[in-house]
PDB file of C-alpha atoms in Angstrom:
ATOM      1  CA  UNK A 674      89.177  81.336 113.398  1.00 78.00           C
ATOM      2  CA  UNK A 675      90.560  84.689 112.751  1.00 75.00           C
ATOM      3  CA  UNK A 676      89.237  87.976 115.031  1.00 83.00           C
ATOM      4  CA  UNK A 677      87.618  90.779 113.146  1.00 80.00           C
ATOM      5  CA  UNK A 678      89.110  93.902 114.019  1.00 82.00           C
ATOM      6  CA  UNK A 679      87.601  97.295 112.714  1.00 86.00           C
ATOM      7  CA  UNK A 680      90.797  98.988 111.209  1.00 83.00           C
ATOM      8  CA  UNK A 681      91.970  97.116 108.008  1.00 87.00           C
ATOM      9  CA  UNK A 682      96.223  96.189 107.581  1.00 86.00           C
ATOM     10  CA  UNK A 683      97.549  98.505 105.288  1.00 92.00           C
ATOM     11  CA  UNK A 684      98.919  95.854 102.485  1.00 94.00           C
ATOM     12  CA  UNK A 685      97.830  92.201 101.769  1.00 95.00           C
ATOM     13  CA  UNK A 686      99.391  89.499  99.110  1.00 97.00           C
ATOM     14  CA  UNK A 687      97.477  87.442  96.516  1.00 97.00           C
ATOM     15  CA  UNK A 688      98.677  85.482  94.009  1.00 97.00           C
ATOM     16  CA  UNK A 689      97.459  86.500  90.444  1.00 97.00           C
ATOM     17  CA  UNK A 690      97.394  83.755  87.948  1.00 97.00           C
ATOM     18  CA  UNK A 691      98.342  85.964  84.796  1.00 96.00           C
ATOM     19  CA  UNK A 692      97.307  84.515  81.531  1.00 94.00           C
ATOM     20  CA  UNK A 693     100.213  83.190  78.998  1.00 90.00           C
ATOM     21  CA  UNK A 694      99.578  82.614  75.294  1.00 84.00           C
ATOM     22  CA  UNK A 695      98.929  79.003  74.731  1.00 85.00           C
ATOM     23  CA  UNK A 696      99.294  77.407  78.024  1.00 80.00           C
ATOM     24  CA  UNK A 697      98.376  77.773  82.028  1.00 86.00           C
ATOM     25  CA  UNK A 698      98.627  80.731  83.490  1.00 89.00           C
ATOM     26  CA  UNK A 699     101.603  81.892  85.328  1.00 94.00           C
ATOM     27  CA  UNK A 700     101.269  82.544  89.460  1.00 96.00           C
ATOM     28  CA  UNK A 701     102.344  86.086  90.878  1.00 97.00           C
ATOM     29  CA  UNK A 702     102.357  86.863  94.123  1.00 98.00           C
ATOM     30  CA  UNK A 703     101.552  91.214  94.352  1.00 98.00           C
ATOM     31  CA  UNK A 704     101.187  93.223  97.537  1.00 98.00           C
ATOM     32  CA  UNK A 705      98.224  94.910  97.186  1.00 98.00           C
ATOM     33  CA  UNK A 706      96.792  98.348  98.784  1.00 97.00           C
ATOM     34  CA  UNK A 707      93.894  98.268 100.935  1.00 96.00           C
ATOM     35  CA  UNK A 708      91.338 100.602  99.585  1.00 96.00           C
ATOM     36  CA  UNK A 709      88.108 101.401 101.279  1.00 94.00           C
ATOM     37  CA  UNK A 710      84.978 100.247  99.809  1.00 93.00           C
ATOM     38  CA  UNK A 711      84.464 104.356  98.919  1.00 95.00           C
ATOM     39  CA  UNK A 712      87.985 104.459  97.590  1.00 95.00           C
ATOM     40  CA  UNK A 713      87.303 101.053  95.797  1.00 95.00           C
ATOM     41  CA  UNK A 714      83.856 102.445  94.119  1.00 95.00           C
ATOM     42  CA  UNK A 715      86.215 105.441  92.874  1.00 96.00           C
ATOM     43  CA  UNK A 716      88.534 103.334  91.567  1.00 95.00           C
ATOM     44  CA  UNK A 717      85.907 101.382  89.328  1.00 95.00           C
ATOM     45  CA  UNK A 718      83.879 104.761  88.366  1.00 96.00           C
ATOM     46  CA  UNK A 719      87.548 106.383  86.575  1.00 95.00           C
ATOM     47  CA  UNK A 720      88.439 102.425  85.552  1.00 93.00           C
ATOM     48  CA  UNK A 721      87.524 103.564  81.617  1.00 93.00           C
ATOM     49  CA  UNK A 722      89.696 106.485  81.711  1.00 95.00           C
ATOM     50  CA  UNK A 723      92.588 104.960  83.793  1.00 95.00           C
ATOM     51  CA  UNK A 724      95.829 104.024  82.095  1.00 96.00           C
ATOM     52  CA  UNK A 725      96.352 100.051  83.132  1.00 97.00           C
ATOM     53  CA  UNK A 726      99.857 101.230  84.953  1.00 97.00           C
ATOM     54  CA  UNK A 727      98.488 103.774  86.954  1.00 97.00           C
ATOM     55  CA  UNK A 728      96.006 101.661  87.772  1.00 97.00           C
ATOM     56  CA  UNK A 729      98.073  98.661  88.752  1.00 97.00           C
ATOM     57  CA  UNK A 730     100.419 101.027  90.563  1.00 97.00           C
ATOM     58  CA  UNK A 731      97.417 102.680  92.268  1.00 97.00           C
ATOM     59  CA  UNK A 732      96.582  99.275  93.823  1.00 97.00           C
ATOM     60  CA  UNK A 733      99.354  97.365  94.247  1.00 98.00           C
ATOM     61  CA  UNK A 734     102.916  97.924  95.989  1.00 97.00           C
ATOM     62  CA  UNK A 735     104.972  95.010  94.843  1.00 97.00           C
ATOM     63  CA  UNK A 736     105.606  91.398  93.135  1.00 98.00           C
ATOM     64  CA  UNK A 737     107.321  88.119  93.954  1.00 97.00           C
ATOM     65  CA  UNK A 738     109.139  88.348  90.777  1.00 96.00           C
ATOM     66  CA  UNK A 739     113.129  88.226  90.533  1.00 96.00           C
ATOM     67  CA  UNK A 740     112.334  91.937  88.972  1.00 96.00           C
ATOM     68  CA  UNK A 741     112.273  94.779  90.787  1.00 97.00           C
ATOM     69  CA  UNK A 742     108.762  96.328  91.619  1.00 97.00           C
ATOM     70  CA  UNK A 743     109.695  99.928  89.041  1.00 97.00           C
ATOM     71  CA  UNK A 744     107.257 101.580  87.002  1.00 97.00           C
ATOM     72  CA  UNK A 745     109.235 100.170  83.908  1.00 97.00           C
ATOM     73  CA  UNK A 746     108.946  96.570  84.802  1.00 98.00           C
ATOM     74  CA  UNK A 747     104.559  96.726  85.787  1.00 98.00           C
ATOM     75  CA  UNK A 748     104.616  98.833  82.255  1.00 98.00           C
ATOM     76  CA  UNK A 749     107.004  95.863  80.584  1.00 97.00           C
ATOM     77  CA  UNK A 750     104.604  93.524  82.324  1.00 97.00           C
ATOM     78  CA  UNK A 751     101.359  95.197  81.012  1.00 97.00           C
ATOM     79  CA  UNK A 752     102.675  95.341  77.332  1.00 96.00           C
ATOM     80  CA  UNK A 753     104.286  91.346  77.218  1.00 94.00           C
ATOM     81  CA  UNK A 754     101.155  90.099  79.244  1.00 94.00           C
ATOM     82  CA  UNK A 755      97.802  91.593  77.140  1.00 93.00           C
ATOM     83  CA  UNK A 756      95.415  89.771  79.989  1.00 95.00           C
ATOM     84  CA  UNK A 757      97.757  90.759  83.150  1.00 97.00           C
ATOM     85  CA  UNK A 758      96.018  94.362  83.800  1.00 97.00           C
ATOM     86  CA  UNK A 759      92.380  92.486  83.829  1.00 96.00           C
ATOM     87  CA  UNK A 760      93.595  89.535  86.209  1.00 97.00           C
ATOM     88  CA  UNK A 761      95.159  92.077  88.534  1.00 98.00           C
ATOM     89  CA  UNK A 762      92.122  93.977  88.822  1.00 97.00           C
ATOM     90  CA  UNK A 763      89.297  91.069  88.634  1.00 96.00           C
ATOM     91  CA  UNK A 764      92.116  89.285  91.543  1.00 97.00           C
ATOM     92  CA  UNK A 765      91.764  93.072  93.985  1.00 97.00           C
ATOM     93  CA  UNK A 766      88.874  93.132  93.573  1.00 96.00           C
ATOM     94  CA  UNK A 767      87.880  89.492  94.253  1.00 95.00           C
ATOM     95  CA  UNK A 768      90.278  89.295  97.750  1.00 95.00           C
ATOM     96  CA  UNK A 769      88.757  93.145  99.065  1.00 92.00           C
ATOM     97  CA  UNK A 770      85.153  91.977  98.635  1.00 89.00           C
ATOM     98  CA  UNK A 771      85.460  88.629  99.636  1.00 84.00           C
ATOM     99  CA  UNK A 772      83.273  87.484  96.315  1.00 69.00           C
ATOM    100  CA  UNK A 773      85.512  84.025  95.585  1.00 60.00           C
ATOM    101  CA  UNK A 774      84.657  82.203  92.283  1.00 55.00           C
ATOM    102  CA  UNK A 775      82.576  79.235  91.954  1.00 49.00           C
ATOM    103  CA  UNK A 776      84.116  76.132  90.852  1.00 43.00           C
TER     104      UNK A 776
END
């Protein structure tokens, strides 16, 4: 069993499965950004008014993909992938809190 220590690591990875038209969807492992639970209740008070990049890049660091991690390729991603922005968030937010879905 893992030790509970007070201070949080910076970063974490979780695999996203982002939805593809007509089939499964497709796994991505993203480096996320620990936020605080203030800094997290922020982030969901502006999430109307935030543009889904700045968002994403406000959370997240990095990918698994063959891409490189650049403001073009999360914006590429966003506009090919209409249900990537939601699983990215729903995903943060799931592995901060600790809330895992029922199956």
């Amino acid at each position: 069993m893992a030790k509970l220590t007070l201070g949080a690591a910076p970063t974490f990875p979780a695999s996203v499965s982002i939805p593809q038209p007509g089939g499964a969807g497709a796994e991505v492992v993203l480096t996320f950004k620990h936020h605080t639970r203030t800094e997290l209740r922020s982030l969901a008070e502006k999430l109307d008014a935030t543009p889904d990049l700045e968002l994403v890049q406000q959370i997240a660091t990095g990918w698994d993909l063959v891409d490189a991690w650049t403001p073009d390729n999360v914006r590429q991603l966003l506009e090919n992938h209409h249900g990537a922005a939601l699983a990215i968030w729903n995903t943060y937010v799931r592995e901060l809190t600790g809330l895992r879905e029922k199956n």
